Amino acid sequence: MDDPPHPLTDERLDRFARHIVLPEIGGAGQVRLARSRIAIIGLGGIGAPVVQYLAGAGVGRFALVDDGAVEVSNLQRQTIYAARDVGHGKAVSARRWLANFDNALAVDISDTRIGPGNAASLVEGADLVIDGTDNFATRLAVSDACVAARVPLLSAAVGRFQGQVGAFAGHNADQPCYRCFVGDAFDADDCDTCAEDGVLGAMVGWVGTLAAMQAVRIIVAPQMGDPQWGMLHLVDGLKPGMRTLRIAPDPRCSACA
């Protein structure tokens, strides 16, 4: 990893002191976080808390990707935006939030729609990609690009009161990719949306913060234990509860087999 965009001065060490005293993170883990570059695809209800908690955790570099603009209906769950952001691009608004929170961070943005034609360039150079987008076609394009670029992927999704977070390292021969999980049937750009089905704002926050937690686990591994490749965590907001499934590699997968 490269040096962090900011030195870990006494002031910054004080900022992350509550992390550093944790044996599972410590000084070495904090340095890894500071040197990491994380690409966040989709800056909606999942991406918003991911941005907040990873910036708070001390991740040094971000690549933010979203082609949408902030709408009034987003404010119910997309916690980095305020009324003044309505009508402005999400990527620009998210960068503004990061600058206000910690102006020492390095942030690149893209407000173009990600797809098979540009996914490779948008995940290039990342240590981890987190996908919080809302359609299968985009998710599969991102997953395929991650496999080709040998970049691990965290995929997070939510609908109504159900959510899931899975960690994929399909570039490794013994691990599945996201396409192993969902198959090839969803390459068309269609799926249900929260506008049609509804979604509880706090439910989206739960999924986003779980994704942020898993991202920290992956970056500082093995200090926080196994990165849990191929594990899909399913959360239910009505019970509430969580269960975990293991995804098997698909020997016929068109992306990673």
mmCIF file of C-alpha atoms in Angstrom:
data_model
loop_
_atom_site.group_PDB
_atom_site.id
_atom_site.type_symbol
_atom_site.label_atom_id
_atom_site.label_comp_id
_atom_site.label_asym_id
_atom_site.label_seq_id
_atom_site.Cartn_x
_atom_site.Cartn_y
_atom_site.Cartn_z
ATOM 1 C CA MET A 1 0.000 0.000 0.000
ATOM 2 C CA ASP A 2 1.076 3.580 -0.596
ATOM 3 C CA ASP A 3 1.788 6.051 2.158
ATOM 4 C CA PRO A 4 -1.361 7.701 3.532
ATOM 5 C CA PRO A 5 -2.390 11.066 2.044
ATOM 6 C CA HIS A 6 -1.761 12.563 5.488
ATOM 7 C CA PRO A 7 0.928 11.703 8.064
ATOM 8 C CA LEU A 8 -0.257 9.957 11.208
ATOM 9 C CA THR A 9 0.652 12.927 13.387
ATOM 10 C CA ASP A 10 0.009 13.128 17.112
ATOM 11 C CA GLU A 11 -3.254 14.942 16.370
ATOM 12 C CA ARG A 12 -4.460 12.204 14.045
ATOM 13 C CA LEU A 13 -3.330 9.484 16.418
ATOM 14 C CA ASP A 14 -5.438 11.159 19.088
ATOM 15 C CA ARG A 15 -8.375 11.200 16.669
ATOM 16 C CA PHE A 16 -8.202 7.411 16.328
ATOM 17 C CA ALA A 17 -7.134 6.636 19.894
ATOM 18 C CA ARG A 18 -10.242 4.553 20.629
ATOM 19 C CA HIS A 19 -9.339 2.339 17.681
ATOM 20 C CA ILE A 20 -5.677 2.027 18.523
ATOM 21 C CA VAL A 21 -6.313 0.746 22.050
ATOM 22 C CA LEU A 22 -8.270 -2.170 20.584
ATOM 23 C CA PRO A 23 -5.854 -5.128 20.265
ATOM 24 C CA GLU A 24 -7.760 -6.237 17.144
ATOM 25 C CA ILE A 25 -6.786 -2.989 15.383
ATOM 26 C CA GLY A 26 -3.872 -1.333 17.182
ATOM 27 C CA GLY A 27 -1.377 0.980 15.578
ATOM 28 C CA ALA A 28 -0.586 -1.405 12.726
ATOM 29 C CA GLY A 29 -4.247 -1.762 11.793
ATOM 30 C CA GLN A 30 -4.748 1.990 11.914
ATOM 31 C CA VAL A 31 -1.847 2.465 9.518
ATOM 32 C CA ARG A 32 -3.383 -0.069 7.130
ATOM 33 C CA LEU A 33 -6.670 1.824 7.243
ATOM 34 C CA ALA A 34 -4.885 5.119 6.572
ATOM 35 C CA ARG A 35 -3.085 3.629 3.579
ATOM 36 C CA SER A 36 -6.128 1.929 2.084
ATOM 37 C CA ARG A 37 -8.158 3.093 -0.916
ATOM 38 C CA ILE A 38 -11.790 2.026 -0.910
ATOM 39 C CA ALA A 39 -14.143 2.447 -3.862
ATOM 40 C CA ILE A 40 -17.785 2.925 -2.891
ATOM 41 C CA ILE A 41 -20.188 2.242 -5.741
ATOM 42 C CA GLY A 42 -23.572 3.789 -5.035
ATOM 43 C CA LEU A 43 -23.933 6.650 -2.548
ATOM 44 C CA GLY A 44 -27.488 6.019 -1.442
ATOM 45 C CA GLY A 45 -28.876 4.577 1.774
ATOM 46 C CA ILE A 46 -26.144 1.928 2.054
ATOM 47 C CA GLY A 47 -23.285 4.031 0.716
ATOM 48 C CA ALA A 48 -24.033 6.946 3.057
ATOM 49 C CA PRO A 49 -23.243 5.206 6.384
ATOM 50 C CA VAL A 50 -20.371 3.350 4.708
ATOM 51 C CA VAL A 51 -18.815 6.718 3.837
ATOM 52 C CA GLN A 52 -19.416 8.047 7.340
ATOM 53 C CA TYR A 53 -18.048 5.135 9.309
ATOM 54 C CA LEU A 54 -15.061 4.427 7.082
ATOM 55 C CA ALA A 55 -14.064 8.095 7.150
ATOM 56 C CA GLY A 56 -14.434 7.969 10.915
ATOM 57 C CA ALA A 57 -12.341 4.799 10.985
ATOM 58 C CA GLY A 58 -9.462 6.572 9.255
ATOM 59 C CA VAL A 59 -9.558 5.165 5.733
ATOM 60 C CA GLY A 60 -7.227 7.502 3.860
ATOM 61 C CA ARG A 61 -8.484 7.357 0.267
ATOM 62 C CA PHE A 62 -11.932 7.112 -1.264
ATOM 63 C CA ALA A 63 -13.247 6.671 -4.781
ATOM 64 C CA LEU A 64 -16.934 7.629 -4.856
ATOM 65 C CA VAL A 65 -19.117 6.561 -7.787
ATOM 66 C CA ASP A 66 -22.739 7.594 -8.345
ATOM 67 C CA ASP A 67 -24.453 9.201 -11.329
ATOM 68 C CA GLY A 68 -27.566 10.297 -9.422
ATOM 69 C CA ALA A 69 -28.684 13.550 -7.865
ATOM 70 C CA VAL A 70 -30.048 14.022 -4.360
ATOM 71 C CA GLU A 71 -33.857 13.966 -4.166
ATOM 72 C CA VAL A 72 -36.117 14.963 -1.293
ATOM 73 C CA SER A 73 -37.218 11.345 -0.865
ATOM 74 C CA ASN A 74 -33.577 10.333 -0.252
ATOM 75 C CA LEU A 75 -33.330 12.312 2.975
ATOM 76 C CA GLN A 76 -35.354 9.674 4.850
ATOM 77 C CA ARG A 77 -32.385 7.290 4.799
ATOM 78 C CA GLN A 78 -29.332 8.778 3.024
ATOM 79 C CA THR A 79 -27.720 10.365 6.042
ATOM 80 C CA ILE A 80 -24.869 12.358 4.498
ATOM 81 C CA TYR A 81 -27.261 14.653 2.614
ATOM 82 C CA ALA A 82 -29.277 17.653 3.786
ATOM 83 C CA ALA A 83 -32.029 19.724 2.217
ATOM 84 C CA ARG A 84 -29.460 22.049 0.647
ATOM 85 C CA ASP A 85 -28.076 19.106 -1.374
ATOM 86 C CA VAL A 86 -31.348 18.394 -3.171
ATOM 87 C CA GLY A 87 -30.794 18.698 -6.911
ATOM 88 C CA HIS A 88 -27.013 18.381 -6.622
ATOM 89 C CA GLY A 89 -25.023 15.305 -7.630
ATOM 90 C CA LYS A 90 -24.571 12.670 -4.951
ATOM 91 C CA ALA A 91 -20.867 12.200 -5.681
ATOM 92 C CA VAL A 92 -20.161 15.926 -5.324
ATOM 93 C CA SER A 93 -22.313 16.178 -2.201
ATOM 94 C CA ALA A 94 -20.628 13.146 -0.628
ATOM 95 C CA ARG A 95 -17.206 14.636 -1.320
ATOM 96 C CA ARG A 96 -18.375 17.856 0.370
ATOM 97 C CA TRP A 97 -19.445 15.867 3.424
ATOM 98 C CA LEU A 98 -16.040 14.182 3.599
ATOM 99 C CA ALA A 99 -14.212 17.501 3.258
ATOM 100 C CA ASN A 100 -16.220 18.943 6.146
ATOM 101 C CA PHE A 101 -15.621 15.846 8.248
ATOM 102 C CA ASP A 102 -11.889 15.408 7.579
ATOM 103 C CA ASN A 103 -10.136 17.573 5.009
ATOM 104 C CA ALA A 104 -7.015 15.381 5.139
ATOM 105 C CA LEU A 105 -8.699 12.610 3.157
ATOM 106 C CA ALA A 106 -8.004 11.983 -0.529
ATOM 107 C CA VAL A 107 -11.250 11.694 -2.483
ATOM 108 C CA ASP A 108 -11.843 10.942 -6.171
ATOM 109 C CA ILE A 109 -15.351 11.052 -7.590
ATOM 110 C CA SER A 110 -17.158 9.876 -10.696
ATOM 111 C CA ASP A 111 -20.681 10.938 -11.624
ATOM 112 C CA THR A 112 -20.947 8.635 -14.633
ATOM 113 C CA ARG A 113 -23.128 5.536 -14.576
ATOM 114 C CA ILE A 114 -21.039 2.451 -13.977
ATOM 115 C CA GLY A 115 -21.441 -0.503 -16.329
ATOM 116 C CA PRO A 116 -19.470 -3.150 -18.219
ATOM 117 C CA GLY A 117 -17.750 -0.495 -20.347
ATOM 118 C CA ASN A 118 -16.196 1.535 -17.524
ATOM 119 C CA ALA A 119 -16.329 -0.638 -14.394
ATOM 120 C CA ALA A 120 -12.715 -1.748 -14.806
ATOM 121 C CA SER A 121 -11.378 1.808 -14.728
ATOM 122 C CA LEU A 122 -13.525 2.751 -11.736
ATOM 123 C CA VAL A 123 -12.383 -0.139 -9.517
ATOM 124 C CA GLU A 124 -8.751 0.004 -10.625
ATOM 125 C CA GLY A 125 -6.332 0.744 -7.795
ATOM 126 C CA ALA A 126 -8.790 0.006 -4.997
ATOM 127 C CA ASP A 127 -7.893 -2.225 -2.081
ATOM 128 C CA LEU A 128 -11.593 -2.998 -1.622
ATOM 129 C CA VAL A 129 -14.811 -2.231 -3.514
ATOM 130 C CA ILE A 130 -18.118 -1.805 -1.694
ATOM 131 C CA ASP A 131 -21.219 -2.072 -3.864
ATOM 132 C CA GLY A 132 -24.457 -0.625 -2.541
ATOM 133 C CA THR A 133 -26.222 -0.134 -5.874
ATOM 134 C CA ASP A 134 -29.827 -1.080 -6.491
ATOM 135 C CA ASN A 135 -29.863 -3.260 -9.612
ATOM 136 C CA PHE A 136 -28.374 -6.582 -10.580
ATOM 137 C CA ALA A 137 -26.909 -5.474 -13.909
ATOM 138 C CA THR A 138 -24.700 -2.910 -12.173
ATOM 139 C CA ARG A 139 -23.768 -5.319 -9.401
ATOM 140 C CA LEU A 140 -22.700 -7.985 -11.865
ATOM 141 C CA ALA A 141 -20.660 -5.504 -13.919
ATOM 142 C CA VAL A 142 -18.884 -4.380 -10.748
ATOM 143 C CA SER A 143 -18.306 -7.963 -9.621
ATOM 144 C CA ASP A 144 -16.877 -9.021 -12.982
ATOM 145 C CA ALA A 145 -14.536 -6.011 -12.962
ATOM 146 C CA CYS A 146 -13.371 -6.865 -9.442
ATOM 147 C CA VAL A 147 -12.588 -10.450 -10.441
ATOM 148 C CA ALA A 148 -10.607 -9.263 -13.466
ATOM 149 C CA ALA A 149 -8.731 -6.638 -11.421
ATOM 150 C CA ARG A 150 -8.166 -9.040 -8.490
ATOM 151 C CA VAL A 151 -9.887 -6.674 -6.068
ATOM 152 C CA PRO A 152 -12.088 -8.007 -3.242
ATOM 153 C CA LEU A 153 -15.747 -6.993 -3.170
ATOM 154 C CA LEU A 154 -18.256 -6.325 -0.430
ATOM 155 C CA SER A 155 -21.805 -6.460 -1.756
ATOM 156 C CA ALA A 156 -24.618 -4.996 0.351
ATOM 157 C CA ALA A 157 -28.332 -4.835 -0.439
ATOM 158 C CA VAL A 158 -31.587 -4.075 1.333
ATOM 159 C CA GLY A 159 -35.301 -4.290 0.608
ATOM 160 C CA ARG A 160 -38.150 -3.474 2.974
ATOM 161 C CA PHE A 161 -36.982 -5.094 6.251
ATOM 162 C CA GLN A 162 -34.441 -7.538 4.793
ATOM 163 C CA GLY A 163 -30.772 -6.950 4.098
ATOM 164 C CA GLN A 164 -27.617 -8.800 3.147
ATOM 165 C CA VAL A 165 -23.880 -8.216 3.194
ATOM 166 C CA GLY A 166 -21.480 -10.607 1.492
ATOM 167 C CA ALA A 167 -17.697 -10.655 1.045
ATOM 168 C CA PHE A 168 -16.352 -11.996 -2.245
ATOM 169 C CA ALA A 169 -12.827 -12.739 -3.455
ATOM 170 C CA GLY A 170 -13.617 -14.477 -6.722
ATOM 171 C CA HIS A 171 -10.147 -13.763 -8.070
ATOM 172 C CA ASN A 172 -8.887 -16.466 -5.720
ATOM 173 C CA ALA A 173 -9.281 -19.952 -7.128
ATOM 174 C CA ASP A 174 -11.054 -21.392 -4.095
ATOM 175 C CA GLN A 175 -13.491 -18.515 -3.515
ATOM 176 C CA PRO A 176 -16.815 -17.541 -5.127
ATOM 177 C CA CYS A 177 -17.607 -14.234 -6.779
ATOM 178 C CA TYR A 178 -20.932 -12.404 -6.657
ATOM 179 C CA ARG A 179 -21.925 -13.926 -10.010
ATOM 180 C CA CYS A 180 -21.504 -17.394 -8.461
ATOM 181 C CA PHE A 181 -24.196 -16.314 -6.004
ATOM 182 C CA VAL A 182 -26.806 -14.824 -8.364
ATOM 183 C CA GLY A 183 -25.947 -16.434 -11.712
ATOM 184 C CA ASP A 184 -26.345 -14.969 -15.193
ATOM 185 C CA ALA A 185 -30.105 -14.437 -15.225
ATOM 186 C CA PHE A 186 -29.943 -10.911 -13.821
ATOM 187 C CA ASP A 187 -27.690 -9.155 -16.335
ATOM 188 C CA ALA A 188 -30.726 -7.202 -17.547
ATOM 189 C CA ASP A 189 -31.109 -3.825 -15.863
ATOM 190 C CA ASP A 190 -34.278 -4.613 -13.930
ATOM 191 C CA CYS A 191 -35.213 -5.274 -10.317
ATOM 192 C CA ASP A 192 -37.565 -4.021 -7.654
ATOM 193 C CA THR A 193 -36.682 -0.651 -6.122
ATOM 194 C CA CYS A 194 -37.300 0.896 -2.725
ATOM 195 C CA ALA A 195 -39.564 3.448 -4.441
ATOM 196 C CA GLU A 196 -41.860 0.552 -5.376
ATOM 197 C CA ASP A 197 -41.510 -1.634 -2.295
ATOM 198 C CA GLY A 198 -40.643 0.851 0.442
ATOM 199 C CA VAL A 199 -37.748 0.668 2.881
ATOM 200 C CA LEU A 200 -37.162 1.616 6.513
ATOM 201 C CA GLY A 201 -34.369 4.163 6.851
ATOM 202 C CA ALA A 202 -32.900 2.549 9.966
ATOM 203 C CA MET A 203 -32.870 -0.816 8.182
ATOM 204 C CA VAL A 204 -30.676 0.621 5.440
ATOM 205 C CA GLY A 205 -28.429 2.118 8.121
ATOM 206 C CA TRP A 206 -28.052 -1.302 9.774
ATOM 207 C CA VAL A 207 -26.939 -2.886 6.507
ATOM 208 C CA GLY A 208 -24.583 -0.006 5.693
ATOM 209 C CA THR A 209 -22.904 -0.059 9.084
ATOM 210 C CA LEU A 210 -22.527 -3.850 8.886
ATOM 211 C CA ALA A 211 -20.826 -3.362 5.505
ATOM 212 C CA ALA A 212 -18.510 -0.752 7.054
ATOM 213 C CA MET A 213 -17.695 -3.168 9.875
ATOM 214 C CA GLN A 214 -16.843 -5.902 7.401
ATOM 215 C CA ALA A 215 -14.711 -3.475 5.389
ATOM 216 C CA VAL A 216 -12.606 -2.681 8.457
ATOM 217 C CA ARG A 217 -12.300 -6.419 9.137
ATOM 218 C CA ILE A 218 -10.978 -7.015 5.615
ATOM 219 C CA ILE A 219 -8.510 -4.109 5.648
ATOM 220 C CA VAL A 220 -6.941 -4.981 9.016
ATOM 221 C CA ALA A 221 -7.089 -8.786 8.563
ATOM 222 C CA PRO A 222 -6.076 -11.015 10.164
ATOM 223 C CA GLN A 223 -6.152 -8.950 13.348
ATOM 224 C CA MET A 224 -9.979 -8.961 13.462
ATOM 225 C CA GLY A 225 -10.170 -12.576 12.380
ATOM 226 C CA ASP A 226 -11.025 -14.218 9.101
ATOM 227 C CA PRO A 227 -12.237 -11.810 6.373
ATOM 228 C CA GLN A 228 -15.182 -14.183 5.803
ATOM 229 C CA TRP A 229 -14.870 -14.605 2.041
ATOM 230 C CA GLY A 230 -17.887 -16.326 0.585
ATOM 231 C CA MET A 231 -20.001 -15.647 3.665
ATOM 232 C CA LEU A 232 -23.365 -13.935 3.192
ATOM 233 C CA HIS A 233 -24.895 -12.315 6.278
ATOM 234 C CA LEU A 234 -28.688 -11.990 6.116
ATOM 235 C CA VAL A 235 -30.344 -9.528 8.492
ATOM 236 C CA ASP A 236 -34.033 -9.330 9.314
ATOM 237 C CA GLY A 237 -35.353 -6.113 10.789
ATOM 238 C CA LEU A 238 -38.722 -7.508 11.839
ATOM 239 C CA LYS A 239 -37.520 -10.353 14.077
ATOM 240 C CA PRO A 240 -34.822 -8.868 14.494
ATOM 241 C CA GLY A 241 -32.024 -11.298 13.786
ATOM 242 C CA MET A 242 -29.167 -12.441 11.591
ATOM 243 C CA ARG A 243 -28.125 -15.662 9.931
ATOM 244 C CA THR A 244 -25.153 -16.537 7.766
ATOM 245 C CA LEU A 245 -24.844 -18.623 4.616
ATOM 246 C CA ARG A 246 -21.729 -19.873 2.861
ATOM 247 C CA ILE A 247 -21.677 -19.345 -0.912
ATOM 248 C CA ALA A 248 -19.944 -22.084 -2.887
ATOM 249 C CA PRO A 249 -17.852 -21.310 -5.980
ATOM 250 C CA ASP A 250 -19.677 -22.118 -9.208
ATOM 251 C CA PRO A 251 -17.365 -24.272 -11.377
ATOM 252 C CA ARG A 252 -19.248 -23.001 -14.462
ATOM 253 C CA CYS A 253 -19.230 -19.305 -13.500
ATOM 254 C CA SER A 254 -18.625 -17.127 -16.552
ATOM 255 C CA ALA A 255 -16.581 -14.645 -14.522
ATOM 256 C CA CYS A 256 -14.334 -16.537 -12.126
ATOM 257 C CA ALA A 257 -14.359 -20.244 -13.017
#
